[in-house]
CSV table of C-alpha atoms in Angstrom, one decimal:
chain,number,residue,atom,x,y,z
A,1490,UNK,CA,-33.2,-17.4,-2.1
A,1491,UNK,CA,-34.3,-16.3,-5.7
A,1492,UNK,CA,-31.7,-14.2,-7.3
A,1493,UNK,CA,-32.7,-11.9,-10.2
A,1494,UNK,CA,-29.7,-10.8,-12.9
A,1495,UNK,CA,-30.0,-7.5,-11.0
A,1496,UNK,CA,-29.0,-8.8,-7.3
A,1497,UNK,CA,-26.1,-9.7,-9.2
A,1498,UNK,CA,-25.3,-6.6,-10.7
A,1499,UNK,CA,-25.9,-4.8,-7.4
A,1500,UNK,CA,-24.1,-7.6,-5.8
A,1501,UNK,CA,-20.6,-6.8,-8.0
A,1502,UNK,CA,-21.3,-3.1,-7.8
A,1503,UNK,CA,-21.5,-3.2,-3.6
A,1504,UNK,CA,-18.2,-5.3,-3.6
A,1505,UNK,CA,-16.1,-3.7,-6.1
A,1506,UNK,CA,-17.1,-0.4,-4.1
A,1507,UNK,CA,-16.6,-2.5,-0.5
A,1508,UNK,CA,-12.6,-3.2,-2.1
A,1509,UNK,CA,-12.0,0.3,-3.9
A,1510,UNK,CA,-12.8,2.0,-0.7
A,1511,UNK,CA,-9.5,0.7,1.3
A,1512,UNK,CA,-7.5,3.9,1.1
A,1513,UNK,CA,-3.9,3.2,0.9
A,1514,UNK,CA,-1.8,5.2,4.1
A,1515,UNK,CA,-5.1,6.0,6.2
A,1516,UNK,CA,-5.9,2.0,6.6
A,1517,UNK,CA,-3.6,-0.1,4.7
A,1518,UNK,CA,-0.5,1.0,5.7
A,1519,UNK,CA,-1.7,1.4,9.7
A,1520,UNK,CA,-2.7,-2.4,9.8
A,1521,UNK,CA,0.7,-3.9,7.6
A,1522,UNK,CA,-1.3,-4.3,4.5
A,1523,UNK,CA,0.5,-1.5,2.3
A,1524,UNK,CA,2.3,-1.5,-1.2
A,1525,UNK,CA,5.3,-1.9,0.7
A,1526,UNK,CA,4.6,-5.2,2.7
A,1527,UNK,CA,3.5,-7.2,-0.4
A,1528,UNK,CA,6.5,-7.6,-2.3
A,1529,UNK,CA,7.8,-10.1,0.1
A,1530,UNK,CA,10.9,-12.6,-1.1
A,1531,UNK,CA,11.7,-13.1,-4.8
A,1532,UNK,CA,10.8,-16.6,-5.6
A,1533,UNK,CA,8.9,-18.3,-8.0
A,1534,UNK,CA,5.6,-17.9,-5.7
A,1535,UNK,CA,4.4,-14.7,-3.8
A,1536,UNK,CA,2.5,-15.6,-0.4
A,1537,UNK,CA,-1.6,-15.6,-0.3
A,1538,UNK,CA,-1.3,-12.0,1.6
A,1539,UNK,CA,0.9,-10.4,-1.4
A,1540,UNK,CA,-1.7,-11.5,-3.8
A,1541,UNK,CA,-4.5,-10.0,-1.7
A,1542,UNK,CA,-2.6,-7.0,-1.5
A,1543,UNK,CA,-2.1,-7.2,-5.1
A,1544,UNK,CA,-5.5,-7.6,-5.9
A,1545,UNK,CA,-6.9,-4.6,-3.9
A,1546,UNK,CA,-4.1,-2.3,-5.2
A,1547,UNK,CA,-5.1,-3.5,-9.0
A,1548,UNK,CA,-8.9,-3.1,-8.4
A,1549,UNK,CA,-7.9,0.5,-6.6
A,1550,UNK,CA,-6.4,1.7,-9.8
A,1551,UNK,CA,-8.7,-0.1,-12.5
A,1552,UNK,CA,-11.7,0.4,-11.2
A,1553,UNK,CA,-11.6,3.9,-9.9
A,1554,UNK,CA,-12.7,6.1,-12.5
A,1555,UNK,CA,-15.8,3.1,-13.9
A,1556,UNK,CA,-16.8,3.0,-10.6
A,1557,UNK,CA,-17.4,6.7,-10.4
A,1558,UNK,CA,-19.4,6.2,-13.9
A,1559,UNK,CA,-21.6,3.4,-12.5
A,1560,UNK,CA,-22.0,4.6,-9.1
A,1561,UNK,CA,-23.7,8.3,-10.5
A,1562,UNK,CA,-25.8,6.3,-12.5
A,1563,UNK,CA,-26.7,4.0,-9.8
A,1564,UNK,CA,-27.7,7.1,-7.8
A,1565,UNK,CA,-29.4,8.3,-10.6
A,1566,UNK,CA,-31.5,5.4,-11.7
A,1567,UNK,CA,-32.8,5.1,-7.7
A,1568,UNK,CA,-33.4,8.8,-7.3
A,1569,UNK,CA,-35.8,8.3,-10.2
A,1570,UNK,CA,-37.1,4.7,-10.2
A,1571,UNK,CA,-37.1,3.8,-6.3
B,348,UNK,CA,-43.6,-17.4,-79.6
B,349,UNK,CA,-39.9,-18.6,-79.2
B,350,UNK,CA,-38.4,-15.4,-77.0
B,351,UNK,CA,-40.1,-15.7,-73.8
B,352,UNK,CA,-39.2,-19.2,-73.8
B,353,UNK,CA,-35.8,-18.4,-75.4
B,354,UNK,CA,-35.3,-15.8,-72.6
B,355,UNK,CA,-36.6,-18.1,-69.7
B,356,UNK,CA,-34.3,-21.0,-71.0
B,357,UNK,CA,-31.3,-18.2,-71.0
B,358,UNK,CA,-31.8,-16.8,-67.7
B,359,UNK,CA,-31.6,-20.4,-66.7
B,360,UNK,CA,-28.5,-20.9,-68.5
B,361,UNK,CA,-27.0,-18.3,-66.5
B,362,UNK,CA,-28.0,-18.9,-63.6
B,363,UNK,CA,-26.4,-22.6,-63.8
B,364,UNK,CA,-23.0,-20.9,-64.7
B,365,UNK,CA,-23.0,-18.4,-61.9
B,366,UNK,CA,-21.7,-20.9,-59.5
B,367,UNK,CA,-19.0,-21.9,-61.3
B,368,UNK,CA,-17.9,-18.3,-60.9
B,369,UNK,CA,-18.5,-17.4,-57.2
B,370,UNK,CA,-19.2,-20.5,-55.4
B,371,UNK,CA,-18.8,-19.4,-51.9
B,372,UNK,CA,-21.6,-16.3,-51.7
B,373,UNK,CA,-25.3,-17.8,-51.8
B,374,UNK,CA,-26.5,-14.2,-53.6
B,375,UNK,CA,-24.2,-14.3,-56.1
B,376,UNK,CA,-26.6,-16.5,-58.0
B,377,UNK,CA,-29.5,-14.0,-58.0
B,378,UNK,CA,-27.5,-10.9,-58.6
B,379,UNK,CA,-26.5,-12.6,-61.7
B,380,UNK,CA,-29.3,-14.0,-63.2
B,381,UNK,CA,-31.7,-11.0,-62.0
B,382,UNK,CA,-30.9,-8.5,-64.3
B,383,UNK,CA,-31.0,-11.3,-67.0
B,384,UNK,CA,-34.4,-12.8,-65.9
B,385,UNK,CA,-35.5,-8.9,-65.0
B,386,UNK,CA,-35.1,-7.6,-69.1
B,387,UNK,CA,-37.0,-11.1,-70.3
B,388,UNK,CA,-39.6,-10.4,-67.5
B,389,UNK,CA,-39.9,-7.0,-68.8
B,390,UNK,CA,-40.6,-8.8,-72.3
B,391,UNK,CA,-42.8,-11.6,-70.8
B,392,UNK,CA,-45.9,-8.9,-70.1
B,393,UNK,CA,-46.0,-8.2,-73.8
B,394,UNK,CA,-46.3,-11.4,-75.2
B,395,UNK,CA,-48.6,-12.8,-72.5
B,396,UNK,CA,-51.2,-9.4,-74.3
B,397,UNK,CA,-49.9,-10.7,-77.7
B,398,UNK,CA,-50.7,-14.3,-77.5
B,399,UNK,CA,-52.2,-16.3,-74.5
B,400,UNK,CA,-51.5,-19.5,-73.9
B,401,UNK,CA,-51.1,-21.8,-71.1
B,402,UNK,CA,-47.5,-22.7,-70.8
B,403,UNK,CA,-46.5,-18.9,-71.3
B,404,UNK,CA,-48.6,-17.7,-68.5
B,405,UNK,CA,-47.2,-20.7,-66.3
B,406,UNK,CA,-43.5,-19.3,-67.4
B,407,UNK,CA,-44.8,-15.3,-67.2
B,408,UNK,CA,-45.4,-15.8,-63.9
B,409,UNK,CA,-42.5,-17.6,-62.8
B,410,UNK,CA,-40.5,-14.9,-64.1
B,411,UNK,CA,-42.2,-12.4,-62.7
B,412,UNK,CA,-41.9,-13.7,-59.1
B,413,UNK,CA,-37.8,-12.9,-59.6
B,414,UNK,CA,-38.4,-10.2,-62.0
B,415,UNK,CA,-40.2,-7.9,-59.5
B,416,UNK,CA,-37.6,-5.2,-59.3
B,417,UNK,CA,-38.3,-4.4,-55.8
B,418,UNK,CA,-38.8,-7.5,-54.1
B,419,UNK,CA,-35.7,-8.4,-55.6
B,420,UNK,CA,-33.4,-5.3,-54.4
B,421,UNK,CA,-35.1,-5.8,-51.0
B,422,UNK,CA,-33.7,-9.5,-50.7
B,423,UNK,CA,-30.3,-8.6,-51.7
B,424,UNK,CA,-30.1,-5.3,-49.1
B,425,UNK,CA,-31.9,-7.6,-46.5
B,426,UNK,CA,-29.1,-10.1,-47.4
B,427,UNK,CA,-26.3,-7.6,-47.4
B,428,UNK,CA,-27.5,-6.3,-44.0
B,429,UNK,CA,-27.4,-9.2,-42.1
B,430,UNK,CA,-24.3,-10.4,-43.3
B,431,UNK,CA,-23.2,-7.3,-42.5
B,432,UNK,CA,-24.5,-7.5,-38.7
B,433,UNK,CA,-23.1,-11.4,-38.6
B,434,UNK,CA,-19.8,-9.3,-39.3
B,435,UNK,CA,-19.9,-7.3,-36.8
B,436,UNK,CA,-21.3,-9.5,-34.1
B,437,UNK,CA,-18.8,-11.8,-34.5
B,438,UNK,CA,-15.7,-8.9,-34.5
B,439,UNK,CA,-17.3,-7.6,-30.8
B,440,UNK,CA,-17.8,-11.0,-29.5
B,441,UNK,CA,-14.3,-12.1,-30.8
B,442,UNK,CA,-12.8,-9.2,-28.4
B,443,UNK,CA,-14.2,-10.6,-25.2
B,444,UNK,CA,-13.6,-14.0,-25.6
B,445,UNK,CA,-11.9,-16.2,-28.4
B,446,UNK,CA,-14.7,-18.4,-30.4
B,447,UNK,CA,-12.4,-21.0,-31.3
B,448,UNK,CA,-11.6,-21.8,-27.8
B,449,UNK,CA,-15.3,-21.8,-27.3
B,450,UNK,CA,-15.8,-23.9,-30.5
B,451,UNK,CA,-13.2,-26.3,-28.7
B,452,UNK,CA,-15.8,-27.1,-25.9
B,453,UNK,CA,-18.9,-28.0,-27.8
B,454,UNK,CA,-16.9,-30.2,-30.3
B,455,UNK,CA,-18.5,-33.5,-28.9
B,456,UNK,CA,-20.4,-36.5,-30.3
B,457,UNK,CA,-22.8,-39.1,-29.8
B,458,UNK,CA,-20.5,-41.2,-28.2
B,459,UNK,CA,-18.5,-38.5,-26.2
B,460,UNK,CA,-22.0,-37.6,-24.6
B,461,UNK,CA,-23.1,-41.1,-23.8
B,462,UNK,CA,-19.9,-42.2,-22.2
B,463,UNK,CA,-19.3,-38.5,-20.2
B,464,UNK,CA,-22.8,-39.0,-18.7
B,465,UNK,CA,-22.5,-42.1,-17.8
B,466,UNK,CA,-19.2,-41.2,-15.9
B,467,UNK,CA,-21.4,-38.3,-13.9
B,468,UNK,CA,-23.3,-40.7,-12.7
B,469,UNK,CA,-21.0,-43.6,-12.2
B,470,UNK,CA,-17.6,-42.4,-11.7
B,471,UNK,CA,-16.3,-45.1,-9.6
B,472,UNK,CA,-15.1,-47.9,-12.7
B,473,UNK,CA,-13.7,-45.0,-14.7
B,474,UNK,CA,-9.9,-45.9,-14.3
B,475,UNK,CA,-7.9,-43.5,-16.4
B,476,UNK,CA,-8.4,-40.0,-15.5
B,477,UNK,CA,-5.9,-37.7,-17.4
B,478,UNK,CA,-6.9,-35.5,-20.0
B,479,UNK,CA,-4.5,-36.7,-22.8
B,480,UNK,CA,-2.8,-33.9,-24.8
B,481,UNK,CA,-1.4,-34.0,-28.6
B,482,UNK,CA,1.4,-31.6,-28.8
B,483,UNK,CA,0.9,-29.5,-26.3
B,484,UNK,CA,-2.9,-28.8,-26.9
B,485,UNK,CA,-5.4,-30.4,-25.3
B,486,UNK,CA,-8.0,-33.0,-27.0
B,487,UNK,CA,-11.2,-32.5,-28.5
B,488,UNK,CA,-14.0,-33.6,-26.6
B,489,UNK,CA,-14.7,-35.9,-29.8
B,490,UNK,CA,-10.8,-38.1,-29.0
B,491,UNK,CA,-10.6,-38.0,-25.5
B,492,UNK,CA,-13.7,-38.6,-22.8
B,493,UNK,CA,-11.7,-37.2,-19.7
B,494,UNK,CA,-11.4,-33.5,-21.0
B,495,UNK,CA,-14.1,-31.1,-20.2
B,496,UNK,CA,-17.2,-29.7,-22.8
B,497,UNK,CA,-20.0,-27.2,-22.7
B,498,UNK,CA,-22.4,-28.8,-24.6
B,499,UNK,CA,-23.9,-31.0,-21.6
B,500,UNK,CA,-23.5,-28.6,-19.1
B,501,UNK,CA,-25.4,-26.0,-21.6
B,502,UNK,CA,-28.0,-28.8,-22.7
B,503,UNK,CA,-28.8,-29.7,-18.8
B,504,UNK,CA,-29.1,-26.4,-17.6
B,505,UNK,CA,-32.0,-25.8,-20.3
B,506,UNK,CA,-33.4,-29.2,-19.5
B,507,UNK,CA,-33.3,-28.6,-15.7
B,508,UNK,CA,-35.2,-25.1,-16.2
B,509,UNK,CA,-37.9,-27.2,-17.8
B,510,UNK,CA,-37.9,-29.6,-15.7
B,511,UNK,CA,-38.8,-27.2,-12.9
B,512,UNK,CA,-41.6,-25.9,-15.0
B,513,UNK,CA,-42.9,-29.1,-15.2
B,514,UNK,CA,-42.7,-29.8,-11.7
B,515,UNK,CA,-43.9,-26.4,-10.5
B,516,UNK,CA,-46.7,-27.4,-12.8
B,517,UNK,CA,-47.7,-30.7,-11.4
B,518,UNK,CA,-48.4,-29.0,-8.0
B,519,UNK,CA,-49.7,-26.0,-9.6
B,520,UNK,CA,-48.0,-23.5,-8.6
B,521,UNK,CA,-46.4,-23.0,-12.2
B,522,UNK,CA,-46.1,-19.1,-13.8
B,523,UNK,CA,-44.3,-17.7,-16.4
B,524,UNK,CA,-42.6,-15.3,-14.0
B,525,UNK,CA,-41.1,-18.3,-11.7
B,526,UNK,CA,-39.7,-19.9,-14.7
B,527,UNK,CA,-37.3,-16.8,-15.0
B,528,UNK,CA,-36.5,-16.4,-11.4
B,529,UNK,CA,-35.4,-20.2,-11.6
B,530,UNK,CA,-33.4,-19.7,-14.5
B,531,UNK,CA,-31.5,-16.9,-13.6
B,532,UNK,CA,-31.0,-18.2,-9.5
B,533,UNK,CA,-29.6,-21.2,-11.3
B,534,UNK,CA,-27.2,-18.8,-13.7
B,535,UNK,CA,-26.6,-16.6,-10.6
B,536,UNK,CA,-25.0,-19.4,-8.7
B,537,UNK,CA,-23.0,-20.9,-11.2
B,538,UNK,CA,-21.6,-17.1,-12.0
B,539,UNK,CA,-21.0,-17.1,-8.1
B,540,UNK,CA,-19.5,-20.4,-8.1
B,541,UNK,CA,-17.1,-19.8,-10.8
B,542,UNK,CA,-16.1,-16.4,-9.7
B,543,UNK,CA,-14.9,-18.0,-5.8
B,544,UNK,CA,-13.3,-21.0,-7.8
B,545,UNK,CA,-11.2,-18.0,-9.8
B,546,UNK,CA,-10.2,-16.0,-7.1
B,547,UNK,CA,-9.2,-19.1,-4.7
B,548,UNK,CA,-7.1,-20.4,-7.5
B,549,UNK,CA,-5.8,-16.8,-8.0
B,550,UNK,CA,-4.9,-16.4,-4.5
B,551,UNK,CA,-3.4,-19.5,-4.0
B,552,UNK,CA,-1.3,-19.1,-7.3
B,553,UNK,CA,-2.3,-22.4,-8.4
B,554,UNK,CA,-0.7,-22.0,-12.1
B,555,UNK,CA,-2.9,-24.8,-13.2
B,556,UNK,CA,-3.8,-24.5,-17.0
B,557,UNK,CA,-7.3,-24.6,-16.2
B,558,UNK,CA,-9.5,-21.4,-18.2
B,559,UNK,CA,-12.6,-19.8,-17.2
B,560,UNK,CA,-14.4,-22.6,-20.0
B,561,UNK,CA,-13.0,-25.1,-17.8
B,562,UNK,CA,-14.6,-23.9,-14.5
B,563,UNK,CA,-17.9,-23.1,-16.3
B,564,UNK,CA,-17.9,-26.8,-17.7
B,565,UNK,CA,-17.1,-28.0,-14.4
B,566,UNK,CA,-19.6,-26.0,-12.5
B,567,UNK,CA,-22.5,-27.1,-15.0
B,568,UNK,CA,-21.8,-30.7,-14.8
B,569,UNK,CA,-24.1,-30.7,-11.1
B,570,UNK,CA,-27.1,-30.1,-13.6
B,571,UNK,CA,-27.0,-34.0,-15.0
B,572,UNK,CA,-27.0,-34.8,-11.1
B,573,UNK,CA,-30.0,-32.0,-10.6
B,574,UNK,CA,-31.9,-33.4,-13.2
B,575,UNK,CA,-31.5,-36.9,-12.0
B,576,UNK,CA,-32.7,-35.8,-8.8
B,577,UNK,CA,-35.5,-33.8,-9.9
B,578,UNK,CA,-37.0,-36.5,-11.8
B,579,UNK,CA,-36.4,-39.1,-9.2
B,580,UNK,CA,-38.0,-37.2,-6.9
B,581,UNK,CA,-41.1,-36.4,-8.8
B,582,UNK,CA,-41.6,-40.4,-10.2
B,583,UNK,CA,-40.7,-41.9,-6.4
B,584,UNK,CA,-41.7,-39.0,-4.1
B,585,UNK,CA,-39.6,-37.7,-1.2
B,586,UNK,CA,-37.7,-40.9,-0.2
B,587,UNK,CA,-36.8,-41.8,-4.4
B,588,UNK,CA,-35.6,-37.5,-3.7
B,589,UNK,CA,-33.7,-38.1,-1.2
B,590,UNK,CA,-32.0,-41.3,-2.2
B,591,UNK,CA,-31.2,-40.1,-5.5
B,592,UNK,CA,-29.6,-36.9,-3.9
B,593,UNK,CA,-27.7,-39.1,-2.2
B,594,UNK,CA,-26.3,-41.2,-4.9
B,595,UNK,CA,-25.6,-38.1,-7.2
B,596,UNK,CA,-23.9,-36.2,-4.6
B,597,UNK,CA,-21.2,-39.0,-4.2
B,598,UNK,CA,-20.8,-39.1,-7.7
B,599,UNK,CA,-20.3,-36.0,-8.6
B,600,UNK,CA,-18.8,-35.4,-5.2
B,601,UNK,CA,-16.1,-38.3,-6.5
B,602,UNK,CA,-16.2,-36.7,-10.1
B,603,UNK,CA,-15.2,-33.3,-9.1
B,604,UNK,CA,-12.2,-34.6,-6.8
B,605,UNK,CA,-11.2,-37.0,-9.6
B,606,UNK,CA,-11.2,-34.5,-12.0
B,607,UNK,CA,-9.5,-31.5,-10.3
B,608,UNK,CA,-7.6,-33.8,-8.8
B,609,UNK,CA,-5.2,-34.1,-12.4
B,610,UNK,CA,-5.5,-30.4,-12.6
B,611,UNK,CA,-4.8,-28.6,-9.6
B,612,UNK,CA,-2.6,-30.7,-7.7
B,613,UNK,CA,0.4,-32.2,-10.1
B,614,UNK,CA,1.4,-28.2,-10.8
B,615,UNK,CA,3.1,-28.9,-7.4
B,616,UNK,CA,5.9,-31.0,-8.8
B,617,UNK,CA,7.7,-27.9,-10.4
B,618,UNK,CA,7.9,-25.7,-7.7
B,619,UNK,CA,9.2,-27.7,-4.4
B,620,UNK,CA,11.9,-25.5,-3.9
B,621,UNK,CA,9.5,-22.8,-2.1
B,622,UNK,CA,10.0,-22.4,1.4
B,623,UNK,CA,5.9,-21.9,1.5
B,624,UNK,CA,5.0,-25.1,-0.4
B,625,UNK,CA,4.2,-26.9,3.0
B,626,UNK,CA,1.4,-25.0,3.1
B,627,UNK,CA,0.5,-25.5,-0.4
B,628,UNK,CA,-0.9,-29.1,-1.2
B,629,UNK,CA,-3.2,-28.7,1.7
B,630,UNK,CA,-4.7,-25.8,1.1
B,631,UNK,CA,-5.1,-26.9,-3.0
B,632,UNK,CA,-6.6,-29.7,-1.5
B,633,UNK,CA,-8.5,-27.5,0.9
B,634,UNK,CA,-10.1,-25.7,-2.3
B,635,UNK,CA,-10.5,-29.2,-4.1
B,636,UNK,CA,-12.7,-30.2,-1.1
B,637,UNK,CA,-14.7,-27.4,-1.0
B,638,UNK,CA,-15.6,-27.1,-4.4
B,639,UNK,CA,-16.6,-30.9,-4.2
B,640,UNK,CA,-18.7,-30.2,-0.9
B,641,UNK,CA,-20.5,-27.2,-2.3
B,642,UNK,CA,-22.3,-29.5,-5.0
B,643,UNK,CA,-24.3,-31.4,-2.8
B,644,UNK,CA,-25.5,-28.0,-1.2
B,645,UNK,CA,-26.5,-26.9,-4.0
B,646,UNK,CA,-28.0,-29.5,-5.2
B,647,UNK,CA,-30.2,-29.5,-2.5
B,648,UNK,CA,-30.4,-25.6,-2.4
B,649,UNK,CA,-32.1,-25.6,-6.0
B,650,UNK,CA,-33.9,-28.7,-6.3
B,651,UNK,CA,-36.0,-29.1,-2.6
B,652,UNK,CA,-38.3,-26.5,-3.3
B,653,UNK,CA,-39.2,-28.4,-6.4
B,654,UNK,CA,-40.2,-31.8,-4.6
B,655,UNK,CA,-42.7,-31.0,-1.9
């Protein structure tokens, strides 16, 4: 399996998009992964689920508006390169 | 008859003094003594038409080889540029990631590099494990062998990419093009590596003090064990490959679980009040084990295709 610096690249890019896609009260919310179910108890460690919640909610907002950005030019560069 | 030599002895002078003044910039020198060395040059010409001789042609051209107006502005603005660029590297590079902690990791000697390699390879009479701290910081590299630098994983990966050339080129099926393509599958997979490593530490909120340098230098240390392999396999053929992939996939199967071992596992002592922290050794173990399976894999992954 020979991976070039691009598979990589195209790799992160298809992921990020995979994670950004999750809309929040269509999906989440239907299948008990919303905002609302990952604060769970108050101690000193949230559970493995808060932190994935956490994680997708943080890449969500982070991410949105870069994604847009490298997603046109993604579209762009294969429209014109193949 | 005296001023040329008057006026080469003089630029001379000062340039001698200009150190004393600024010692720390290289070009101060030059800038100094130029303009001095540029009026005698100026005066050099005349005399040489006036009155050849042997010693002032030998100091005429000496003088003229600084007194050249343009070479020397173009040395100092080539000078001034690249500090310039140095500057600014180092400013952009300093906002991604901090150099001294890098500087930290390849802060290793002779002897650090011996003894570390020789615990890749033979971890089982190591005793003492812990990475000793001084005041809250860890080590050097230099004081203490157990904590982790990037100078062998860097050195191996380079030496394992031309090691592959090498062996690509015994069986001849060497080009430039593969030589790439190995190096960045090998990069690819230690990027991939690391990444998993964060994001299972992440998730399992493992608040270990171990940095993204520390997973790198952890991840690279396989490459000792690849190049072991590699080289076994090319000077004993398949069975010296396969008994050397052995034997460095229990040691640095061993190695990693030692290692991490210190790091992941003891954070559990300050948080046993959690209702959740049954679950918690086992699955830091879980991630412990699976990061000290995955070596052997891919060891195998990037070297077979190497050894026919």
């Amino acid at each position: 399996m020979a991976f070039t610096l691009y598979t990589l690249i195209q790799t992160a890019i298809l992921c990020t998009n995979a994670i950004a896609v999750l809309h929040e009260e269509r999906f989440l919310s239907k299948i008990g992964w919303g905002v609302e179910q990952g604060v769970g108890g108050f101690g000193d460690d949230p559970g493995v689920k808060a932190q994935i919640l956490n994680l997708i909610r943080s890449v969500r907002t982070v991410m949105r508006v870069p994604l847009i950005i490298v997603n046109s030019g993604c579209i762009v560069l294969l429209l014109l390169f193949g | 008859m005296d001023l040329p030599h008057q006026g080469y002895r003089a630029s001379k002078q000062r340039g001698r003094t200009a150190p004393s003044t600024a010692d720390s910039v290289l070009f101060d020198d030059t800038s100094s003594a130029a303009p001095a060395m540029n009026s005698q040059g100026y005066y050099t010409p005349g005399y040489n038409m006036a009155g050849p001789s042997n010693d002032m042609q030998g100091d005429a051209g000496v003088n003229n080889l600084f007194a050249d107006p343009m070479a020397n502005a173009a040395m100092m603005y080539g000078s001034s540029l690249a500090n310039q660029g140095k500057d600014i590297v180092n400013k952009e590079i300093g906002r991604f990631m901090s150099v001294n902690k890098l500087k930290y990791f390849f802060a290793v000697d002779t002897r650090y590099v011996l003894k570390k390699l020789m615990i890749l390879m033979f971890p089982y009479t190591h005793q003492d494990w812990e990475v000793r701290y001084h005041r809250d910081t860890p080590l050097t590299p230099r004081q203490d062998v157990n904590a982790p630098d990037l100078y062998i994983p860097t050195m191996a990966f380079i030496t394992y990419i031309l090691l592959a050339g090498m062996a690509l080129g015994i069986q001849k099926r060497f080009s430039p093009e593969v030589l790439g393509l190995c190096a960045s599958t090998a990069l690819v997979w230690i990027i991939i590596e690391v990444l998993v490593l964060l994001l299972s530490l992440y998730l399992m909120t493992v608040h270990s003090d171990l940095s993204t340098f520390d997973l790198i230098a952890y991840s690279g240390y396989k490459y000792v064990g690849m190049i072991f392999t590699v080289l076994c396999g090319l000077l004993f053929g398949s069975d010296g490959y396969y008994v050397a992939l052995a034997w460095s996939s229990c040691a640095l199967m061993f190695f990693i679980v030692r290692s991490l071992k210190m790091k992941i596992l003891p954070s559990l002592s300050s948080d046993t009040m959690g209702t959740g922290s049954s679950a918690k050794p086992q699955f830091r173990l879980y991630i412990t084990m699976a990061t000290a399976v995955f070596q052997p894999i891919i060891i195998y992954w990037l070297t077979s295709h190497l050894v026919r």
